[in-house]
Amino acid sequence: MSLELSMHTPPEVPLEAELLTPDRTVGMDSNAVSGIAIQHGNRQVTVGDFFTVKGKGEGELHLEGDLSRVKHLGSGMSSGSLYIHGDVGEHLGAGMSGGKIVIDGNAGSWVGPEMSGGRIIIKGDAKHLVGSAYRGSAVGITGGEIYIHGNVKNETGHGMRNGLIVAGGNSGDFTGVNMLAGTIIVLGEMGIRSGAGMKRGTIISMHPTEMLPTFSYNCDFNPIFLRLMLRALQSQNFNIEDKQITGKYQRWSGDSVEMNRGEILIFRE
Amino acid sequence: MAKSESMILIPGRTSKQGTSLNKGKLKDEYIEVSTTVEMNLDDMTRLKLQEGDQVRLSNEIGSTVVRCKGRKPEDLPAGILFIAYGPPSSQLMGSDTAGSGMPLSKHMRVSVEKVSA
Amino acid sequence: MADNIRTVKHATCTFCGCVCDDMELTVDMDKKVITKAKNACVLGRAWFAEHHIEDRPAAMIDGKEVTVEEAIEEAAQVLAGAKFPITYGLSDTTCEAQRQAVAITDIIRGTLDTTTSVCHGPSGLAFQGVGESTMSLGEVKNRADLVIYWGGNPAESHPRHFRYAVTPKGMFIPNGKKDRTVVMIDVRKTPSAPVADILIQIKPGKDFELLWALRAKVKGKKVDPKIEEITGVPLSTINDLVERMKNCRYGVLFFGMGLTMTRGRHFNSGALLALATDLNEFTHFVAKPVRGHGNVTGADNVVSWQTGYPFGVNFSRGFPRFNPGEFTTVDTLSHGDADAALIIASDPASNFPKAAIEHLKTIPVISLDTKQTLTSKIAHVAFATATYGINTTGTVYRMDDVPIPLRPAFDSPYPSDEEILTAIRKRVHELILSRRGARGATGEAKVASKQVL
Amino acid sequence: MAAMLRIVNGSIHDPANDIDGEVRDICIKDGKIVDSLPENAPRLDAGGTVIMPGGVDIHSHIAGPKVNLARKLQPEDHRRDPHPGTDYTRSGSGGTVPSTFATGYRYATLGYTTVMEAAVTPLGALHTVEELHDTPVIDKGFYVLLGNNIYLQNLLKEGKQEEFRHAVAWWINRTKAFTTKLVNPGGDEPWKGKRNSNVTDIDEKSDLFNVSPRQIIEAFVKTVNEMGLPHPPHVHCNNLGHSGNYKTTLETMKTAGDLRIHLAHIQFHSYGGEPGKNPDSKAAEIAEYINNHPNISCDVGQVMFGKSTIMTADAPLAYLLRGFNKGKWVNADTECESGCGILPFSYQEHIFTHALQWAIGLELFLLSGDPWRIMLSTDHPNGGSFMSYPKLIRLLMDKTFRKEEIGKVNQKAIAKTNLPALDREYTLNEIAIITRAAPARALSLKNKGHLGPGADADITIYDDQEDKEMMFNAPRYVIKSGEMIIQDHEFTNDYYGRILHTAPAFDEAIAENIRPFFEDYYSIEFDNYGVADNYLHEHEIIPAKNS
């Protein structure tokens, strides 16, 4: 049996619910979960003030309702599964180290910032700074996987050091900016200035994009690792055509203002 | 039928806006400054606009009507509009700050059309 | 002939971020007007000349005149009762008032932001990403033989900026402008253009690409020749600029909101700051945002020393948190988060994005301003306050972080921002402590007397 | 808080009054320590505690333009270390460069009640004073940077020793400083004016002023001693951090002759080896020289492992350090006065140089023949945060703990030192000397650093614990000027603290000599420069001999 929370009162101002994670609620009954402290603006309230709680904490947590003003859900979680049936607010899975988060709807900005492990799956769109560093920090995610079936916006994978980010739709500007390593795959179109300041790492896009003047074209090739990756994504219902699996990719290296050891791969029909 | 054209709007500060600000933002002078858009004279000719004509600027956010004023092509390139910040430019400004706090308040793509008198 | 004339020397103009402190004001003390402001620029002259005492109520609630005390009580009740109150503005007031505003926001656990977020906020983020090689303006006067303005129009926004950076004779620049090369980079030929020895017109929105290409060139890296087509700047011009930058003795890059407000925002500023840093491999090179309103730099400083962060600070959890895009005012308003607003010396109702203005109209607003604005018109509680620098003393910071004391010209019948905010701070503290039922309720008197809170 | 309090049953460590662990009463009245109180005065039973005067930090960077730049620079550092407010205290953020409120409160939670900001440009003095007003609990002052001041160097070039003395005094008065600070004297001009170069030798004369660092140091030592400022010139020697710099340090000390001089963070100046190559330890040579020269005082500038922030008026040094990882870096030039460099830094046990620096600092402490002249500091936040003082105290007091810690660091570095052979353990009284009594004496603060009648009632009461890190980390009570600020480890009050400065006499005519220079080369008005009296609020003038 899992824990099921459904929102009965919409918040007037943002709710912050970092304690609502599947691992922290293990062993709790519905009363205990109702008593967990969450933050409503500047007031401390409890889960029960906004959610009806059913079930028992056994590592699987379901939330439903319009959670677009609920922030920090799944923050710091290390195991278990969190399912959100609806839209969700900012800082989803911030700093998580393990476990799985699945969102039916859309997510706000800062999905999985500075995460080190685990998996986030979003069926809809997300906004800015997916899998990124917070301001001032040079290092974004250091591990884990983020799969977004819809679009993402700016600074996806900012400062990423390891892990995988996949966007089924388009990305905004500065995809993979200042990336240190890791992989970003954008199946739709990328905005401008992808890979700016990247040191290492790989950005893959299925559509031509405007390259920064500090990237240089190397060759066309058919990377084997990509075949494996794209097949795996296909099995997760990402829309990937066979020709993208078998076809050739332009390889660009950059960013020359940094170490020039990053690469951007562009599918070329 | 009025011709509509896509241009880039650059709101900015001017010293006239600065001096009129001191009188008060609800005073005529300030309102006049912030409701005037500068346009390349060639663009004006093409759009059949005279100095002081009213134009509607619009984008996916909203629209506003301002008076136009010609600038020589060497001072303002074709396709660029300049306006002092103020309530009219707010009408066209999106609120997505991309995790920065700053809305995109310059270089907004707007469509321009003459408002018939 | 009025004989009650007073002269104020070394007065400070707080209109723009230049904060020129060499004003000599002639004040008609009977009429309470400044009749002459020697050394002022066109903006400064208007700033001083247009400030006279207006006949309007010192305090209003919902448009009706009330006593200042009643307005303070109402403001405190609104702020202490709110769950997500925001404090915004602060660039056109003294550091003393700014300190009180941060204290209020800390006590009520609100969100504090300044006009920095819609001005050089992106440059602040860039600073946090790459740092900055910078200087006080006197160094430019004394040393800079290469001065580059990028994406700004100082002739109109900061008319006397050139007196710090272009025209003056300095210690190692004995002939003033003759000893400097001035480069202006902009999308249009602004009224600042005549001061430039070299004018570079760039295609709109391509600043990042040009800055990035310059960085690569400075580092001796290859740049895609398409850069010429992309930016509209010939390769020969780019190469020439790179050589000038590497070979100058003391170079400076000033930059304006042409970088911060356009697509790329903090990355544009960051690219410029990184370029200045890179150039230090070859020579001494500095950069500086040309900051806007009078004391916006003071706001950055005060908020930073009190909270650790320059703007966009939230206190909901009882300590400061920083996240631009979440706790900045355009966001807290346009997302509909804020449930009350304390707006000090700023007019978001007239220049914010439409969605933000619409939300602002639905919540109780407390405004402090020297003049009527669209914001004071929609305010639930509106205070008319004295003008800093003209009516009040205090401290302001120039765009290069240099603090300057104010020398007021004449008294105002209105209280200062600092006085109003101090009174609100004391009252919200009482209200919050009594809500918490704290033992601290007895502590308030002591704490207040020690001036810390 | 009652105006009177008698603290009874505590074990008193008051080395300035030769009291070493005796149980005595301490009587407080109106913020001062007094001989006696009426029998019915309120009592605080301090049984089982160790009582010391409030701590005095002689060298720290807590306020002013460079500190605030370093704060703004590092949101990532604050985010992990929030400082919540209480009913009595303001909130803030911590990390290596805490907000002003957090700085004051955190010093108080370590039992410190007086802190000196060690480097402020004259142009930034007003900013510093404004920040100090928002730095609660502690009394505070600052040292004004004059060692690269262009006007003063011109006077030296012209041999105008008399004008030099008046001008130095003018600057101290104008900025409300406590004493003069020299940082890498003579090094700014090559940095700013000669494509980021530096002086490398104490006798290297600048082209522009034809004076060497040694001449600058000599002039300040002579002048400040003549003026009788409460603290001698506070000197950050040339060649900080460079291998072989101990020679420069010895030469700097020799330059002072038998006049008073304070050397800042001397650990960073005690390196042997060849320039550009790996350093080794010259702690023994430096300690020996200091031990034999009673005119010299210093603070150690201990390196502690973990995060730090380099912030220094020694801009070339910061740039050099930036070269290692090319991370974010700040350079900030102040016209006619100073340079400045800032970067986030991290000292790591496994890195040779960092481990060597750590060991050299400990060697200096352990080789010190006179705790009154080698004082505790980390050059906060350069060598590490002041929050690491309790751990440093344990390293000094507990040789078993020290040996364990030595075992964790780069052993090649340890092999370059004598640290493992040093078995000395500091006593509580010696700790009381290096953390309060000695700095107070070096600063001529007659009412600080001791618990005799007439002293400020700045008192720290620790639970007597075996683990000295625990003990010094959380005093049970902290009393500031007679006010109980911390009681049972919790804030129960707030306190404003006051600004300590000095006001040496000088010939007012010097101002009219400075004015034309100022008008030519500065960018603000002469009359708006410095710190006007009305900015001081609560303050205390510590007298100079000639004022």
mmCIF file of N, CA, C and O in Angstrom, chain A residues 5 7 11 15 51 63-73 82-92 101-109 111 121-127:
data_model
loop_
_atom_site.group_PDB
_atom_site.id
_atom_site.type_symbol
_atom_site.label_atom_id
_atom_site.label_comp_id
_atom_site.label_asym_id
_atom_site.label_seq_id
_atom_site.Cartn_x
_atom_site.Cartn_y
_atom_site.Cartn_z
ATOM 1 N N LEU A 5 -1.839 11.364 -1.350
ATOM 2 C CA LEU A 5 -2.203 12.695 -0.859
ATOM 3 C C LEU A 5 -2.977 13.417 -1.941
ATOM 4 O O LEU A 5 -2.541 13.461 -3.099
ATOM 5 N N MET A 7 -4.844 17.150 -2.785
ATOM 6 C CA MET A 7 -4.950 18.523 -2.280
ATOM 7 C C MET A 7 -6.416 18.878 -2.077
ATOM 8 O O MET A 7 -7.210 18.754 -2.994
ATOM 9 N N PRO A 11 -3.337 26.494 -2.032
ATOM 10 C CA PRO A 11 -2.607 27.480 -1.226
ATOM 11 C C PRO A 11 -2.821 28.905 -1.738
ATOM 12 O O PRO A 11 -2.969 29.115 -2.935
ATOM 13 N N LEU A 15 3.540 27.037 -1.403
ATOM 14 C CA LEU A 15 3.817 26.047 -0.359
ATOM 15 C C LEU A 15 5.202 25.470 -0.611
ATOM 16 O O LEU A 15 5.574 25.236 -1.758
ATOM 17 N N PHE A 51 -3.774 18.859 2.421
ATOM 18 C CA PHE A 51 -3.932 17.577 1.724
ATOM 19 C C PHE A 51 -4.745 16.595 2.562
ATOM 20 O O PHE A 51 -4.637 16.572 3.796
ATOM 21 N N LEU A 63 0.835 12.129 -5.170
ATOM 22 C CA LEU A 63 0.195 13.405 -4.871
ATOM 23 C C LEU A 63 -0.677 13.777 -6.038
ATOM 24 O O LEU A 63 -0.270 13.606 -7.195
ATOM 25 N N GLU A 64 -1.865 14.312 -5.730
ATOM 26 C CA GLU A 64 -2.659 14.799 -6.851
ATOM 27 C C GLU A 64 -3.311 16.119 -6.538
ATOM 28 O O GLU A 64 -3.473 16.498 -5.376
ATOM 29 N N GLY A 65 -3.656 16.818 -7.608
ATOM 30 C CA GLY A 65 -4.219 18.155 -7.476
ATOM 31 C C GLY A 65 -3.368 19.127 -8.264
ATOM 32 O O GLY A 65 -2.397 18.738 -8.906
ATOM 33 N N ASP A 66 -3.733 20.407 -8.186
ATOM 34 C CA ASP A 66 -2.928 21.408 -8.869
ATOM 35 C C ASP A 66 -1.788 21.802 -7.940
ATOM 36 O O ASP A 66 -1.944 22.612 -7.029
ATOM 37 N N LEU A 67 -0.639 21.203 -8.173
ATOM 38 C CA LEU A 67 0.495 21.424 -7.286
ATOM 39 C C LEU A 67 1.469 22.453 -7.878
ATOM 40 O O LEU A 67 2.634 22.497 -7.505
ATOM 41 N N SER A 68 0.947 23.272 -8.796
ATOM 42 C CA SER A 68 1.853 24.191 -9.486
ATOM 43 C C SER A 68 2.422 25.254 -8.554
ATOM 44 O O SER A 68 3.383 25.921 -8.893
ATOM 45 N N ARG A 69 1.844 25.410 -7.365
ATOM 46 C CA ARG A 69 2.424 26.340 -6.403
ATOM 47 C C ARG A 69 3.075 25.600 -5.235
ATOM 48 O O ARG A 69 3.283 26.171 -4.173
ATOM 49 N N VAL A 70 3.335 24.328 -5.436
ATOM 50 C CA VAL A 70 4.036 23.571 -4.383
ATOM 51 C C VAL A 70 5.477 23.365 -4.831
ATOM 52 O O VAL A 70 5.741 22.791 -5.884
ATOM 53 N N LYS A 71 6.376 23.868 -4.018
ATOM 54 C CA LYS A 71 7.788 23.849 -4.386
ATOM 55 C C LYS A 71 8.567 22.831 -3.562
ATOM 56 O O LYS A 71 8.140 22.453 -2.480
ATOM 57 N N HIS A 72 9.722 22.483 -4.075
ATOM 58 C CA HIS A 72 10.683 21.624 -3.371
ATOM 59 C C HIS A 72 10.161 20.213 -3.126
ATOM 60 O O HIS A 72 10.638 19.522 -2.228
ATOM 61 N N LEU A 73 9.177 19.762 -3.882
ATOM 62 C CA LEU A 73 8.723 18.380 -3.697
ATOM 63 C C LEU A 73 9.860 17.435 -4.081
ATOM 64 O O LEU A 73 10.542 17.640 -5.078
ATOM 65 N N LEU A 82 8.113 8.825 -6.122
ATOM 66 C CA LEU A 82 7.171 9.931 -5.915
ATOM 67 C C LEU A 82 6.420 10.138 -7.219
ATOM 68 O O LEU A 82 7.042 10.372 -8.263
ATOM 69 N N TYR A 83 5.100 10.018 -7.164
ATOM 70 C CA TYR A 83 4.275 10.229 -8.362
ATOM 71 C C TYR A 83 3.431 11.463 -8.157
ATOM 72 O O TYR A 83 2.743 11.590 -7.135
ATOM 73 N N ILE A 84 3.461 12.363 -9.128
ATOM 74 C CA ILE A 84 2.648 13.561 -9.019
ATOM 75 C C ILE A 84 1.679 13.574 -10.192
ATOM 76 O O ILE A 84 2.091 13.546 -11.359
ATOM 77 N N HIS A 85 0.405 13.586 -9.832
ATOM 78 C CA HIS A 85 -0.632 13.549 -10.866
ATOM 79 C C HIS A 85 -1.140 14.961 -11.043
ATOM 80 O O HIS A 85 -2.062 15.393 -10.355
ATOM 81 N N GLY A 86 -0.484 15.698 -11.903
ATOM 82 C CA GLY A 86 -0.841 17.097 -12.099
ATOM 83 C C GLY A 86 0.417 17.908 -12.311
ATOM 84 O O GLY A 86 1.507 17.354 -12.453
ATOM 85 N N ASP A 87 0.258 19.231 -12.320
ATOM 86 C CA ASP A 87 1.416 20.107 -12.497
ATOM 87 C C ASP A 87 2.100 20.325 -11.146
ATOM 88 O O ASP A 87 1.485 20.188 -10.099
ATOM 89 N N VAL A 88 3.358 20.680 -11.216
ATOM 90 C CA VAL A 88 4.118 20.866 -9.982
ATOM 91 C C VAL A 88 4.991 22.121 -10.087
ATOM 92 O O VAL A 88 5.350 22.548 -11.185
ATOM 93 N N GLY A 89 5.298 22.701 -8.921
ATOM 94 C CA GLY A 89 6.055 23.962 -8.886
ATOM 95 C C GLY A 89 7.561 23.773 -8.972
ATOM 96 O O GLY A 89 8.058 22.720 -9.379
ATOM 97 N N GLU A 90 8.271 24.792 -8.535
ATOM 98 C CA GLU A 90 9.725 24.847 -8.723
ATOM 99 C C GLU A 90 10.491 23.902 -7.785
ATOM 100 O O GLU A 90 9.963 23.435 -6.789
ATOM 101 N N HIS A 91 11.746 23.706 -8.128
ATOM 102 C CA HIS A 91 12.725 22.973 -7.306
ATOM 103 C C HIS A 91 12.340 21.509 -7.089
ATOM 104 O O HIS A 91 12.627 20.937 -6.044
ATOM 105 N N LEU A 92 11.687 20.925 -8.049
ATOM 106 C CA LEU A 92 11.324 19.512 -7.940
ATOM 107 C C LEU A 92 12.598 18.667 -7.841
ATOM 108 O O LEU A 92 13.494 18.792 -8.674
ATOM 109 N N ILE A 101 11.133 10.111 -9.484
ATOM 110 C CA ILE A 101 10.003 11.042 -9.448
ATOM 111 C C ILE A 101 9.337 11.001 -10.817
ATOM 112 O O ILE A 101 10.016 11.091 -11.847
ATOM 113 N N VAL A 102 8.027 10.842 -10.829
ATOM 114 C CA VAL A 102 7.300 10.848 -12.098
ATOM 115 C C VAL A 102 6.192 11.891 -12.019
ATOM 116 O O VAL A 102 5.392 11.896 -11.074
ATOM 117 N N ILE A 103 6.157 12.782 -13.032
ATOM 118 C CA ILE A 103 5.149 13.842 -13.062
ATOM 119 C C ILE A 103 4.290 13.644 -14.308
ATOM 120 O O ILE A 103 4.818 13.579 -15.414
ATOM 121 N N ASP A 104 2.964 13.592 -14.101
ATOM 122 C CA ASP A 104 2.053 13.501 -15.243
ATOM 123 C C ASP A 104 2.001 14.789 -16.041
ATOM 124 O O ASP A 104 1.801 14.790 -17.236
ATOM 125 N N GLY A 105 2.102 15.890 -15.330
ATOM 126 C CA GLY A 105 1.863 17.195 -15.952
ATOM 127 C C GLY A 105 3.145 17.941 -16.226
ATOM 128 O O GLY A 105 4.159 17.365 -16.612
ATOM 129 N N ASN A 106 3.089 19.253 -16.004
ATOM 130 C CA ASN A 106 4.230 20.125 -16.258
ATOM 131 C C ASN A 106 4.930 20.469 -14.942
ATOM 132 O O ASN A 106 4.323 20.429 -13.878
ATOM 133 N N ALA A 107 6.185 20.862 -15.062
ATOM 134 C CA ALA A 107 6.938 21.273 -13.880
ATOM 135 C C ALA A 107 7.436 22.700 -14.067
ATOM 136 O O ALA A 107 7.536 23.201 -15.190
ATOM 137 N N GLY A 108 7.739 23.340 -12.943
ATOM 138 C CA GLY A 108 8.263 24.704 -12.987
ATOM 139 C C GLY A 108 9.754 24.717 -13.272
ATOM 140 O O GLY A 108 10.331 23.721 -13.710
ATOM 141 N N SER A 109 10.381 25.843 -13.002
ATOM 142 C CA SER A 109 11.822 25.952 -13.213
ATOM 143 C C SER A 109 12.559 25.155 -12.144
ATOM 144 O O SER A 109 11.979 24.766 -11.140
ATOM 145 N N VAL A 111 14.200 22.010 -12.166
ATOM 146 C CA VAL A 111 13.930 20.586 -11.972
ATOM 147 C C VAL A 111 15.264 19.908 -11.676
ATOM 148 O O VAL A 111 16.219 20.041 -12.443
ATOM 149 N N ILE A 121 11.166 11.883 -14.214
ATOM 150 C CA ILE A 121 10.477 11.732 -15.503
ATOM 151 C C ILE A 121 9.300 12.702 -15.514
ATOM 152 O O ILE A 121 8.458 12.680 -14.605
ATOM 153 N N ILE A 122 9.258 13.576 -16.510
ATOM 154 C CA ILE A 122 8.178 14.555 -16.613
ATOM 155 C C ILE A 122 7.481 14.359 -17.942
ATOM 156 O O ILE A 122 8.110 14.417 -19.004
ATOM 157 N N LYS A 123 6.177 14.090 -17.889
ATOM 158 C CA LYS A 123 5.440 13.814 -19.127
ATOM 159 C C LYS A 123 5.168 15.086 -19.911
ATOM 160 O O LYS A 123 5.057 15.073 -21.113
ATOM 161 N N GLY A 124 5.049 16.189 -19.217
ATOM 162 C CA GLY A 124 4.757 17.467 -19.885
ATOM 163 C C GLY A 124 6.024 18.300 -20.088
ATOM 164 O O GLY A 124 7.090 17.769 -20.378
ATOM 165 N N ASP A 125 5.893 19.605 -19.893
ATOM 166 C CA ASP A 125 7.008 20.538 -20.091
ATOM 167 C C ASP A 125 7.665 20.887 -18.747
ATOM 168 O O ASP A 125 7.056 20.736 -17.691
ATOM 169 N N ALA A 126 8.850 21.399 -18.831
ATOM 170 C CA ALA A 126 9.472 22.030 -17.673
ATOM 171 C C ALA A 126 9.958 23.397 -18.117
ATOM 172 O O ALA A 126 9.957 23.706 -19.309
ATOM 173 N N LYS A 127 10.361 24.207 -17.162
ATOM 174 C CA LYS A 127 10.762 25.571 -17.544
ATOM 175 C C LYS A 127 12.286 25.717 -17.564
ATOM 176 O O LYS A 127 12.978 24.919 -18.149
#
